[in-house]
Coordinates of C-alpha atoms and ligand atoms in Angstrom, one line a residue:
M1 CA -51.0 -12.6 148.5
S2 CA -48.4 -13.1 145.8
Y3 CA -45.3 -10.9 145.3
G4 CA -44.2 -12.8 142.2
P5 CA -45.3 -10.9 139.3
P6 CA -44.3 -9.9 136.7
L7 CA -41.3 -12.3 136.7
L8 CA -41.1 -12.1 132.9
L9 CA -40.6 -8.4 133.3
A10 CA -38.3 -8.8 136.2
S11 CA -37.4 -5.1 136.7
L12 CA -41.1 -4.3 137.4
N13 CA -41.3 -6.6 140.3
P14 CA -43.3 -4.8 142.9
I15 CA -40.9 -5.4 145.7
A16 CA -37.9 -4.1 143.7
V17 CA -39.9 -1.1 142.4
A18 CA -41.0 -0.2 145.9
A19 CA -37.6 -0.4 147.3
G20 CA -35.7 1.1 144.5
D21 CA -35.6 4.9 144.9
D22 CA -32.3 5.0 142.9
I23 CA -33.3 2.5 140.1
P24 CA -33.3 4.1 136.6
D25 CA -36.4 5.2 134.8
A26 CA -38.1 2.5 132.8
L27 CA -38.7 4.1 129.4
T28 CA -39.1 7.2 127.2
I29 CA -41.4 7.0 124.4
D30 CA -43.2 9.7 122.3
G31 CA -41.5 12.3 124.4
T32 CA -42.7 10.9 127.8
T33 CA -40.5 9.4 130.4
L34 CA -42.0 6.9 132.8
S35 CA -40.3 5.7 136.0
R36 CA -40.6 2.2 136.9
S37 CA -43.2 3.0 139.6
D38 CA -45.3 4.9 137.1
L39 CA -45.1 2.1 134.6
L40 CA -46.0 -0.7 137.1
G41 CA -48.8 1.3 138.7
A42 CA -50.4 2.4 135.5
A43 CA -50.0 -1.0 133.8
T44 CA -51.4 -2.8 136.8
S45 CA -54.5 -0.5 136.5
V46 CA -54.8 -1.7 132.9
A47 CA -54.5 -5.3 134.1
E48 CA -57.4 -4.8 136.5
R49 CA -59.6 -3.7 133.7
I50 CA -58.8 -6.5 131.3
S51 CA -58.0 -9.4 133.6
R52 CA -61.2 -11.4 132.6
A53 CA -60.3 -11.2 129.0
D54 CA -58.4 -14.0 127.1
R55 CA -57.1 -12.0 124.2
V56 CA -57.1 -8.3 123.2
A57 CA -55.9 -6.4 120.2
V58 CA -53.5 -3.4 120.7
L59 CA -53.0 -0.9 117.9
A60 CA -49.2 -0.8 118.2
E61 CA -48.4 2.8 117.8
P62 CA -45.2 3.9 119.5
T63 CA -46.9 5.6 122.5
V64 CA -47.1 5.3 126.2
R65 CA -50.6 3.8 125.8
T66 CA -49.2 1.0 123.7
V67 CA -46.6 0.2 126.3
L68 CA -49.1 0.3 129.2
A69 CA -51.5 -1.9 127.2
V70 CA -48.8 -4.6 126.6
V71 CA -47.4 -4.5 130.1
G72 CA -50.9 -4.6 131.6
C73 CA -51.7 -7.7 129.6
L74 CA -48.5 -9.4 130.6
I75 CA -49.3 -8.7 134.3
A76 CA -52.9 -10.0 133.9
G77 CA -51.9 -12.9 131.8
V78 CA -54.0 -11.8 128.8
T79 CA -52.7 -12.6 125.3
V80 CA -51.8 -9.5 123.2
V81 CA -52.5 -9.3 119.5
P82 CA -50.4 -6.3 118.2
V83 CA -52.0 -4.7 115.1
P84 CA -49.8 -2.6 112.8
P85 CA -51.1 1.0 113.3
D86 CA -51.3 1.5 109.5
A87 CA -52.9 -1.9 108.7
G88 CA -55.4 -1.6 105.9
V89 CA -58.9 -2.9 105.9
A90 CA -58.3 -6.5 104.8
E91 CA -55.2 -7.0 106.9
R92 CA -56.9 -5.7 110.1
E93 CA -60.1 -7.6 109.6
H94 CA -58.0 -10.8 109.0
I95 CA -56.0 -10.2 112.2
L96 CA -59.1 -9.6 114.3
R97 CA -61.0 -12.5 112.9
D98 CA -58.2 -15.0 113.0
S99 CA -57.0 -14.1 116.4
G100 CA -60.5 -13.9 118.0
A101 CA -59.5 -10.7 119.9
Q102 CA -62.3 -9.8 122.2
A103 CA -61.7 -6.1 122.5
W104 CA -59.3 -3.2 121.5
L105 CA -57.2 -2.2 124.4
G106 CA -56.2 1.5 124.2
T107 CA -56.6 3.3 120.9
A108 CA -59.0 1.7 118.3
P109 CA -59.3 2.4 114.7
E110 CA -62.4 4.3 113.5
G111 CA -65.5 2.3 112.8
T112 CA -64.4 -0.8 114.7
E113 CA -67.1 -3.2 115.8
L114 CA -65.2 -4.6 118.8
P115 CA -65.6 -3.0 122.2
V116 CA -62.8 -0.6 123.3
V117 CA -61.3 -0.7 126.8
P118 CA -59.6 2.7 127.3
V119 CA -56.0 2.8 128.8
R120 CA -55.8 5.6 131.3
L121 CA -52.4 7.2 131.6
H122 CA -52.9 8.6 135.1
A123 CA -54.7 5.7 136.8
R124 CA -52.5 3.7 139.3
S125 CA -53.1 0.3 141.0
W126 CA -50.8 -1.6 143.4
H127 CA -52.8 -4.9 143.3
T128 CA -50.5 -7.9 142.7
Y129 CA -51.3 -10.8 140.4
P130 CA -49.9 -14.3 140.3
E131 CA -47.2 -14.9 137.6
P132 CA -49.0 -16.5 134.7
H133 CA -47.8 -20.0 133.6
P134 CA -44.7 -19.9 131.4
A135 CA -46.5 -22.0 128.9
S136 CA -49.2 -19.4 128.4
V137 CA -49.3 -17.5 125.2
A138 CA -48.2 -13.9 125.6
F139 CA -48.4 -12.7 122.0
I140 CA -49.8 -13.6 118.7
L141 CA -47.7 -11.9 116.1
Y142 CA -49.0 -11.8 112.6
T143 CA -46.3 -12.5 109.9
S144 CA -46.4 -13.1 106.2
G145 CA -46.1 -16.4 104.5
T146 CA -45.3 -16.9 100.8
T147 CA -49.0 -17.1 100.0
G148 CA -52.3 -16.2 101.6
A149 CA -53.0 -13.9 104.6
P150 CA -50.5 -13.4 107.5
K151 CA -50.2 -16.2 110.0
G152 CA -50.5 -15.7 113.8
V153 CA -47.3 -16.8 115.5
M154 CA -48.0 -17.9 119.1
L155 CA -45.2 -16.9 121.5
S156 CA -45.3 -18.1 125.0
R157 CA -43.9 -16.3 128.1
G158 CA -41.3 -19.1 128.6
A159 CA -40.0 -18.8 125.0
I160 CA -39.8 -15.0 125.4
A161 CA -37.9 -15.4 128.7
A162 CA -35.5 -17.9 127.2
G163 CA -34.9 -15.9 124.1
L164 CA -34.2 -12.7 126.0
D165 CA -31.9 -14.4 128.6
A166 CA -29.9 -15.8 125.7
L167 CA -29.3 -12.3 124.3
V168 CA -28.5 -10.9 127.7
Q169 CA -25.6 -13.4 127.9
A170 CA -24.5 -13.0 124.2
W171 CA -24.5 -9.1 124.5
A172 CA -23.5 -8.7 128.1
W173 CA -26.7 -6.7 128.4
T174 CA -27.2 -5.2 131.9
W175 CA -29.3 -2.6 133.7
K176 CA -26.5 -0.2 133.2
D177 CA -27.3 -0.1 129.5
T178 CA -29.6 2.4 127.9
L179 CA -31.2 0.9 124.9
V180 CA -32.2 3.2 122.0
H181 CA -34.3 2.2 119.0
G182 CA -37.2 3.4 116.9
L183 CA -38.6 0.2 115.6
P184 CA -42.2 -0.8 115.2
L185 CA -43.9 -2.3 118.3
F186 CA -45.7 -5.1 116.4
H187 CA -42.7 -7.4 115.6
V188 CA -40.3 -9.4 117.6
H189 CA -37.4 -6.9 116.9
G190 CA -39.0 -3.7 118.3
L191 CA -41.6 -5.2 120.7
I192 CA -40.0 -8.3 122.3
L193 CA -36.3 -7.4 122.1
G194 CA -36.7 -3.6 122.2
L195 CA -39.4 -3.3 124.8
L196 CA -39.6 -6.4 126.9
G197 CA -35.8 -6.9 126.8
P198 CA -35.1 -3.6 128.7
L199 CA -38.1 -4.4 131.2
R200 CA -36.6 -7.8 131.9
V201 CA -33.1 -6.7 132.3
G202 CA -33.8 -3.3 134.0
S203 CA -32.0 -1.2 131.5
P204 CA -33.9 2.0 130.4
V205 CA -35.1 2.2 126.8
I206 CA -35.6 5.3 124.7
H207 CA -38.0 4.8 121.8
T208 CA -37.1 7.4 119.2
G209 CA -40.5 7.2 117.2
K210 CA -38.9 6.7 113.9
P211 CA -35.4 5.3 113.6
T212 CA -33.7 8.3 112.0
P213 CA -30.0 9.0 112.1
E214 CA -30.7 12.3 113.9
A215 CA -32.7 10.7 116.6
Y216 CA -30.2 7.9 117.2
A217 CA -27.3 10.3 117.4
A218 CA -29.2 12.6 119.8
A219 CA -30.4 9.8 122.2
G220 CA -26.9 9.1 123.7
G221 CA -27.6 5.4 124.6
S222 CA -25.1 2.5 125.1
L223 CA -27.1 -0.2 123.2
Y224 CA -28.6 0.5 119.8
F225 CA -30.9 -1.8 117.7
G226 CA -31.6 -1.2 114.1
V227 CA -32.5 -3.0 110.8
P228 CA -29.9 -2.7 108.0
T229 CA -31.8 0.1 106.4
V230 CA -31.4 2.1 109.6
W231 CA -27.7 1.5 109.7
S232 CA -27.2 2.3 106.0
R233 CA -29.0 5.6 106.5
I234 CA -26.8 6.4 109.5
V235 CA -23.5 5.9 107.7
E236 CA -24.7 8.3 105.0
K237 CA -24.4 10.9 107.7
P238 CA -20.8 10.5 109.0
E239 CA -21.1 13.3 111.7
L240 CA -24.2 11.6 113.3
A241 CA -22.7 8.1 112.9
R242 CA -19.5 9.2 114.8
E243 CA -21.7 10.2 117.7
L244 CA -22.6 6.4 118.1
G245 CA -19.0 5.7 118.7
K246 CA -19.8 6.4 122.4
A247 CA -22.1 3.5 122.6
R248 CA -21.2 0.0 123.9
L249 CA -22.9 -2.1 121.2
L250 CA -24.6 -1.5 117.8
V251 CA -26.8 -4.5 117.0
S252 CA -28.1 -5.1 113.5
G253 CA -30.8 -7.7 112.5
S254 CA -33.9 -8.6 110.7
A255 CA -32.3 -8.7 107.3
P256 CA -28.7 -9.1 105.9
L257 CA -26.4 -6.2 106.7
P258 CA -24.5 -5.4 103.5
T259 CA -20.7 -5.7 104.1
P260 CA -20.0 -2.0 103.0
V261 CA -22.4 -0.8 105.6
F262 CA -20.8 -3.0 108.2
D263 CA -17.3 -1.6 107.2
K264 CA -18.4 2.0 107.1
L265 CA -20.1 1.7 110.5
A266 CA -17.0 0.1 112.0
E267 CA -14.8 2.9 110.5
L268 CA -17.1 5.8 111.6
T269 CA -17.9 4.5 115.1
G270 CA -14.7 2.6 115.9
Q271 CA -16.6 -0.5 116.5
A272 CA -17.9 -3.4 114.4
P273 CA -21.7 -4.0 114.8
I274 CA -23.1 -7.1 116.3
E275 CA -25.2 -9.1 113.8
R276 CA -27.8 -11.5 114.8
Y277 CA -30.4 -13.6 113.0
G278 CA -33.9 -14.5 113.9
M279 CA -37.5 -14.9 112.9
S280 CA -40.9 -14.2 114.4
E281 CA -41.2 -17.8 114.8
T282 CA -37.9 -18.5 116.6
M283 CA -36.9 -15.2 118.2
I284 CA -33.1 -14.7 117.9
T285 CA -31.2 -17.9 117.4
L286 CA -27.8 -16.8 116.1
S287 CA -25.7 -13.9 117.1
T288 CA -22.1 -12.6 117.3
R289 CA -21.1 -11.7 120.9
A290 CA -20.0 -8.7 122.8
D291 CA -16.7 -10.4 123.6
G292 CA -16.4 -12.4 120.3
E293 CA -15.4 -12.1 116.8
R294 CA -17.7 -9.9 114.5
R295 CA -17.3 -10.9 110.9
P296 CA -19.0 -8.9 108.1
G297 CA -21.6 -11.1 106.3
W298 CA -21.8 -13.6 109.1
V299 CA -24.4 -13.8 111.9
G300 CA -22.4 -15.6 114.4
T301 CA -23.0 -18.7 116.5
P302 CA -26.1 -20.2 118.2
V303 CA -27.2 -18.3 121.4
R304 CA -27.6 -20.2 124.6
G305 CA -29.9 -23.2 124.3
V306 CA -30.0 -23.2 120.4
E307 CA -28.9 -26.0 118.1
T308 CA -28.7 -25.7 114.4
R309 CA -28.1 -28.0 111.4
L310 CA -28.2 -27.8 107.5
R311 CA -30.1 -30.2 105.4
D312 CA -30.3 -30.6 101.5
E313 CA -33.6 -31.0 99.6
T314 CA -33.8 -34.6 100.4
G315 CA -33.2 -34.1 104.1
E316 CA -29.7 -35.3 104.0
P317 CA -27.0 -33.6 106.3
V318 CA -24.9 -30.8 104.7
P319 CA -21.4 -30.5 106.1
H320 CA -20.5 -27.6 108.3
D321 CA -17.5 -26.6 106.2
G322 CA -18.0 -22.9 105.6
V323 CA -18.9 -23.4 101.9
S324 CA -21.6 -26.1 101.5
I325 CA -25.1 -24.6 101.4
G326 CA -28.2 -26.1 103.0
G327 CA -31.5 -25.3 104.5
L328 CA -31.1 -24.0 108.0
Q329 CA -33.0 -25.9 110.7
V330 CA -33.1 -24.8 114.4
R331 CA -34.3 -25.9 117.7
G332 CA -34.2 -24.2 121.1
P333 CA -36.3 -23.1 124.1
M334 CA -37.3 -19.7 122.4
L335 CA -39.3 -21.2 119.5
F336 CA -42.9 -20.4 118.9
D337 CA -46.0 -22.7 119.8
G338 CA -47.3 -22.9 116.2
Y339 CA -49.4 -20.8 114.0
L340 CA -52.8 -20.0 115.4
N341 CA -55.6 -22.0 113.6
R342 CA -53.1 -23.4 111.2
P343 CA -52.0 -26.9 112.2
D344 CA -51.3 -27.6 108.5
A345 CA -48.8 -24.7 108.1
T346 CA -47.3 -25.5 111.6
A347 CA -46.7 -29.2 110.7
E348 CA -45.1 -28.2 107.3
D349 CA -42.5 -26.1 109.1
W350 CA -41.3 -28.9 111.5
T351 CA -39.2 -32.0 110.6
E352 CA -40.3 -35.3 112.0
D353 CA -37.5 -35.3 114.4
G354 CA -38.4 -31.9 115.9
W355 CA -36.4 -29.3 114.1
F356 CA -37.9 -26.1 112.7
R357 CA -37.3 -25.3 109.0
T358 CA -36.4 -21.7 108.9
G359 CA -36.8 -21.5 105.1
D360 CA -33.5 -19.7 105.0
V361 CA -30.4 -21.1 103.3
A362 CA -27.1 -20.9 105.1
V363 CA -23.5 -22.1 105.4
I364 CA -21.9 -23.1 108.8
D365 CA -18.1 -23.0 109.2
A366 CA -16.0 -25.4 111.3
D367 CA -16.1 -22.9 114.2
G368 CA -19.9 -22.9 114.1
F369 CA -20.1 -19.4 112.6
H370 CA -23.2 -19.0 110.3
R371 CA -23.7 -17.0 107.1
I372 CA -27.3 -16.5 105.8
V373 CA -27.1 -17.1 102.0
G374 CA -30.8 -16.2 101.2
R375 CA -34.3 -17.6 101.3
E376 CA -35.6 -20.8 99.8
S377 CA -38.6 -19.0 98.4
I378 CA -38.5 -16.0 96.0
D379 CA -42.0 -15.2 97.3
L380 CA -40.8 -13.9 100.7
I381 CA -39.5 -10.4 100.4
K382 CA -37.5 -8.5 103.0
S383 CA -37.9 -4.7 102.5
G384 CA -36.6 -2.3 105.1
G385 CA -36.4 -5.3 107.5
Y386 CA -40.1 -6.1 107.0
R387 CA -41.0 -9.6 105.9
I388 CA -43.6 -9.4 103.1
G389 CA -45.4 -12.1 101.2
A390 CA -45.6 -11.7 97.5
G391 CA -48.9 -13.6 97.5
E392 CA -50.6 -11.3 99.8
I393 CA -49.9 -8.3 97.7
E394 CA -50.9 -10.1 94.4
T395 CA -54.2 -11.0 96.0
A396 CA -54.7 -7.4 97.0
L397 CA -53.9 -6.2 93.5
L398 CA -56.1 -8.8 91.8
G399 CA -58.9 -7.4 93.7
H400 CA -58.6 -4.1 91.7
P401 CA -60.7 -4.1 88.7
A402 CA -58.0 -2.6 86.4
V403 CA -55.7 -5.6 87.0
A404 CA -55.8 -8.7 84.8
E405 CA -52.6 -10.4 86.0
V406 CA -49.8 -9.6 88.4
A407 CA -46.6 -10.9 89.8
V408 CA -44.9 -9.2 92.7
V409 CA -41.2 -9.6 93.4
G410 CA -38.5 -8.1 95.6
L411 CA -35.7 -6.5 93.5
P412 CA -32.4 -5.5 95.0
D413 CA -32.4 -2.0 96.6
D414 CA -29.4 -0.2 98.2
D415 CA -31.5 1.4 100.9
L416 CA -34.2 -1.2 101.6
G417 CA -32.3 -4.4 100.8
Q418 CA -35.2 -5.3 98.5
R419 CA -38.0 -3.2 97.2
I420 CA -41.4 -4.4 96.3
V421 CA -42.0 -4.3 92.5
A422 CA -45.4 -5.2 91.0
F423 CA -45.5 -6.5 87.4
V424 CA -49.1 -5.8 86.2
V425 CA -50.9 -6.8 83.1
P426 CA -53.7 -4.2 83.0
R427 CA -57.2 -5.0 81.7
D428 CA -57.3 -1.8 79.7
D429 CA -54.8 1.1 79.3
S430 CA -52.1 1.7 81.8
S431 CA -51.1 5.2 83.1
E432 CA -49.0 6.9 85.7
D433 CA -52.3 7.5 87.5
L434 CA -53.2 3.9 87.6
A435 CA -49.8 3.0 89.1
V436 CA -50.5 5.4 91.9
E437 CA -54.0 4.2 92.3
L438 CA -52.8 0.5 92.6
T439 CA -50.2 1.5 95.2
T440 CA -52.9 3.3 97.3
H441 CA -55.2 0.3 96.9
V442 CA -52.5 -2.0 98.4
G443 CA -52.0 0.6 101.3
E444 CA -55.8 0.7 101.9
Q445 CA -56.1 -3.1 102.1
L446 CA -52.8 -4.1 103.7
S447 CA -50.0 -2.1 105.6
A448 CA -48.1 0.9 104.3
H449 CA -44.9 -1.0 103.9
K450 CA -46.6 -3.5 101.7
R451 CA -47.3 -0.9 99.0
P452 CA -45.2 -1.6 95.9
R453 CA -42.4 1.0 95.4
E454 CA -42.8 0.6 91.7
V455 CA -45.6 -0.7 89.4
R456 CA -44.4 -1.8 85.9
F457 CA -47.0 -2.5 83.3
V458 CA -46.3 -5.3 81.0
D459 CA -48.3 -7.1 78.2
T460 CA -47.6 -10.6 79.4
L461 CA -45.9 -12.3 82.3
P462 CA -43.2 -15.0 81.6
R463 CA -44.7 -18.4 82.3
N464 CA -43.4 -21.9 81.9
A465 CA -45.2 -24.7 80.1
M466 CA -47.4 -25.4 83.1
G467 CA -48.5 -21.8 83.1
K468 CA -46.6 -20.9 86.2
V469 CA -45.0 -17.3 86.4
Q470 CA -41.3 -17.5 86.0
K471 CA -40.4 -14.7 88.6
K472 CA -36.7 -15.2 88.2
Q473 CA -37.1 -13.6 84.8
L474 CA -38.6 -10.4 86.2
S475 CA -36.1 -7.7 86.9
Ligands
LIG1 C1 -43.1 4.0 101.5 N1 -43.6 5.2 101.2 C2 -44.4 5.1 100.1 C3 -44.2 3.9 99.6 N2 -43.4 3.2 100.4 N3 -45.0 6.0 99.5 C4 -45.7 5.7 98.3 N4 -45.6 4.5 97.8 C5 -44.8 3.6 98.4 N5 -44.8 2.4 97.8 C6 -43.6 6.3 102.1 C7 -43.4 6.0 103.5 O1 -44.7 5.7 104.2 C8 -42.8 7.2 104.2 O2 -43.8 8.1 104.4 C9 -41.9 7.8 103.1 O3 -42.4 7.1 101.8 C10 -40.5 7.5 103.2 O4 -40.2 6.1 103.2 P1 -38.8 5.6 103.8 O5 -38.0 6.6 104.1 O6 -38.4 4.5 102.9 O7 -39.3 5.0 105.2 P2 -40.1 3.9 105.5 O8 -40.2 2.9 104.4 O9 -41.4 4.4 106.0 O10 -39.3 3.2 106.7 C11 -38.0 2.6 106.7 C12 -37.8 1.8 107.9 C13 -38.9 0.9 108.1 C14 -37.8 2.9 109.1 C15 -36.4 1.2 107.9 O11 -38.9 0.1 107.0 C16 -38.9 0.1 109.4 O12 -39.2 0.6 110.5 N6 -38.4 -1.1 109.4 C17 -38.3 -2.0 110.5 C18 -39.0 -3.3 110.3 C19 -38.8 -4.2 111.4 O13 -38.8 -3.8 112.6 N7 -38.7 -5.5 111.1 C20 -38.6 -6.5 112.2 C21 -39.2 -7.8 111.8 P3 -43.8 9.0 105.7 O14 -42.5 9.6 106.0 O15 -44.9 10.0 105.5 O16 -44.2 8.0 106.8 S1 -38.1 -9.0 111.8 C22 -38.1 -9.6 113.4 O17 -38.8 -9.2 114.3 C23 -37.0 -10.7 113.6 C24 -37.2 -11.6 114.7 C25 -35.7 -10.1 113.6 O18 -34.7 -10.8 113.1 O19 -35.5 -9.0 114.1
LIG2 P1 -39.3 -11.9 110.4 O1 -40.1 -13.1 110.8 O2 -40.0 -10.8 109.9 O3 -38.5 -11.7 111.6 O4 -38.3 -12.4 109.2 C1 -37.5 -13.4 109.5 C2 -36.5 -13.5 108.3 O5 -35.6 -12.4 108.2 C3 -35.5 -14.6 108.4 O6 -36.1 -15.8 107.9 C4 -34.4 -14.2 107.4 O7 -34.8 -14.4 106.1 C5 -34.4 -12.7 107.7 N1 -33.3 -12.3 108.6 C6 -33.5 -12.0 109.9 N2 -32.3 -11.6 110.4 C7 -31.3 -11.7 109.4 C8 -29.9 -11.5 109.3 N3 -29.2 -11.0 110.3 N4 -29.3 -11.8 108.1 C9 -30.1 -12.2 107.1 N5 -31.4 -12.4 107.1 C10 -32.0 -12.2 108.3

């Protein structure tokens, strides 16, 4: 008999749950609140149904079913492959094929060929499972590269535990906090930090469905997570923003927080936001601290266990003087285990001496504060906090018969940070209808957030003597 599990989700430890009449509810999502006992009992029942599987796909809608599926897999030691609920045909097929998921757990999209294992909301089991090994892969999270289809980032239980504990320390996060967010449950931000974080710490979490200013203001939490688009929409509604002044910490990440938004948020809520920086591959490596300086435009210092350095194009060190710009490299216990089935791409990302190349360009000052200056590649777009590869959208558009040539770029956008714009050379005539058709086509093949916000028809694309498209000239 083992009483260990689930150590990763420490607040769901069976002994603590059985003993804790007064411990707070675990979570509220989609209008339903679950006590810790409900969550543990229902998720353990899920674990019993899938404990012989290696890897299952979960359609990551923000629902109780998704939470039970994820927690059930973590209890049983089954790897979860979260699938964006709005993933189009090509993206979903790629994720299923590449990941080797054996079944859908919970809700499945129509017409699927994989078996479906239902998640029962009212079933309960109190069986206990041994804690899976920390090196075992908990999640395969699909994330875009500059070209090709998304790659599967393998995150181990040990990496997740280390990554969360570092944030607990940086943000003085305790079970007394109530976390509020409305972020998607298929990326590190909403899923690992926003769901597993509270279940590790023991703080309740309220998932608002969508991260609207109204829902954030009404939730009455002490700790809030948002991408910059969420914060910029909140400061547009001063009355609602002021409500957040009662919170302990407002945390921004996934993309650069514009300085005016930082300042406005500080003015309206009486507190400067915490900024932190991370990647699907690394979890969160840099952050300002609950008890430390919060400087607009800067993402703070390495969290516990992380080291960083800057390198130029030739691999030579770049001084940490607050002005010199270099490629940011990181190492630490929360890094991923490589891309599934892609040893080539994994090897490319690591230096010979064991540092991960983030692909971001940064400066570090003499106090160890970091500022992210931008990305090395123009082909990785950040829109609404989503990382989107230009190549993937170009491939989808080239699959449409009306498209002769295409170049996709991210152009500056006050709301989204960058917005996806497709420059298209049509085979025949262009029209407003064709623009809508192409946008819909991308949505059918990929995910909704990968649809171009704008399609601009052009006669030619700017190319250099080698024939390569000069994306910097597209604006
Ligand atoms: C959007 N719409 C469109 C188009 N684009 N319609 C037609 N054509 C298009 N091209 C639709 C939307 O589907 C939506 O419809 C409506 O227009 C309004 O869009 P909008 O208000 O802009 O909202 P949104 O774009 O749907 O959402 C904004 C958002 C979202 C809520 C900020 O981008 C978001 O959830 N971002 C979070 C991303 C994230 O979690 N990233 C973490 C990864 P309708 O209203 O009908 O739906 S980064 C990570 O994990 C690392 C480790 C880190 O550092 O955190
Ligand atoms: P993803 O893998 O979707 O999490 O995207 C990771 C990328 O998001 C990083 O490589 C950065 O380019 C960007 N990013 C995340 N957090 C920040 C931040 N606080 N400031 C600037 N860029 C960020």
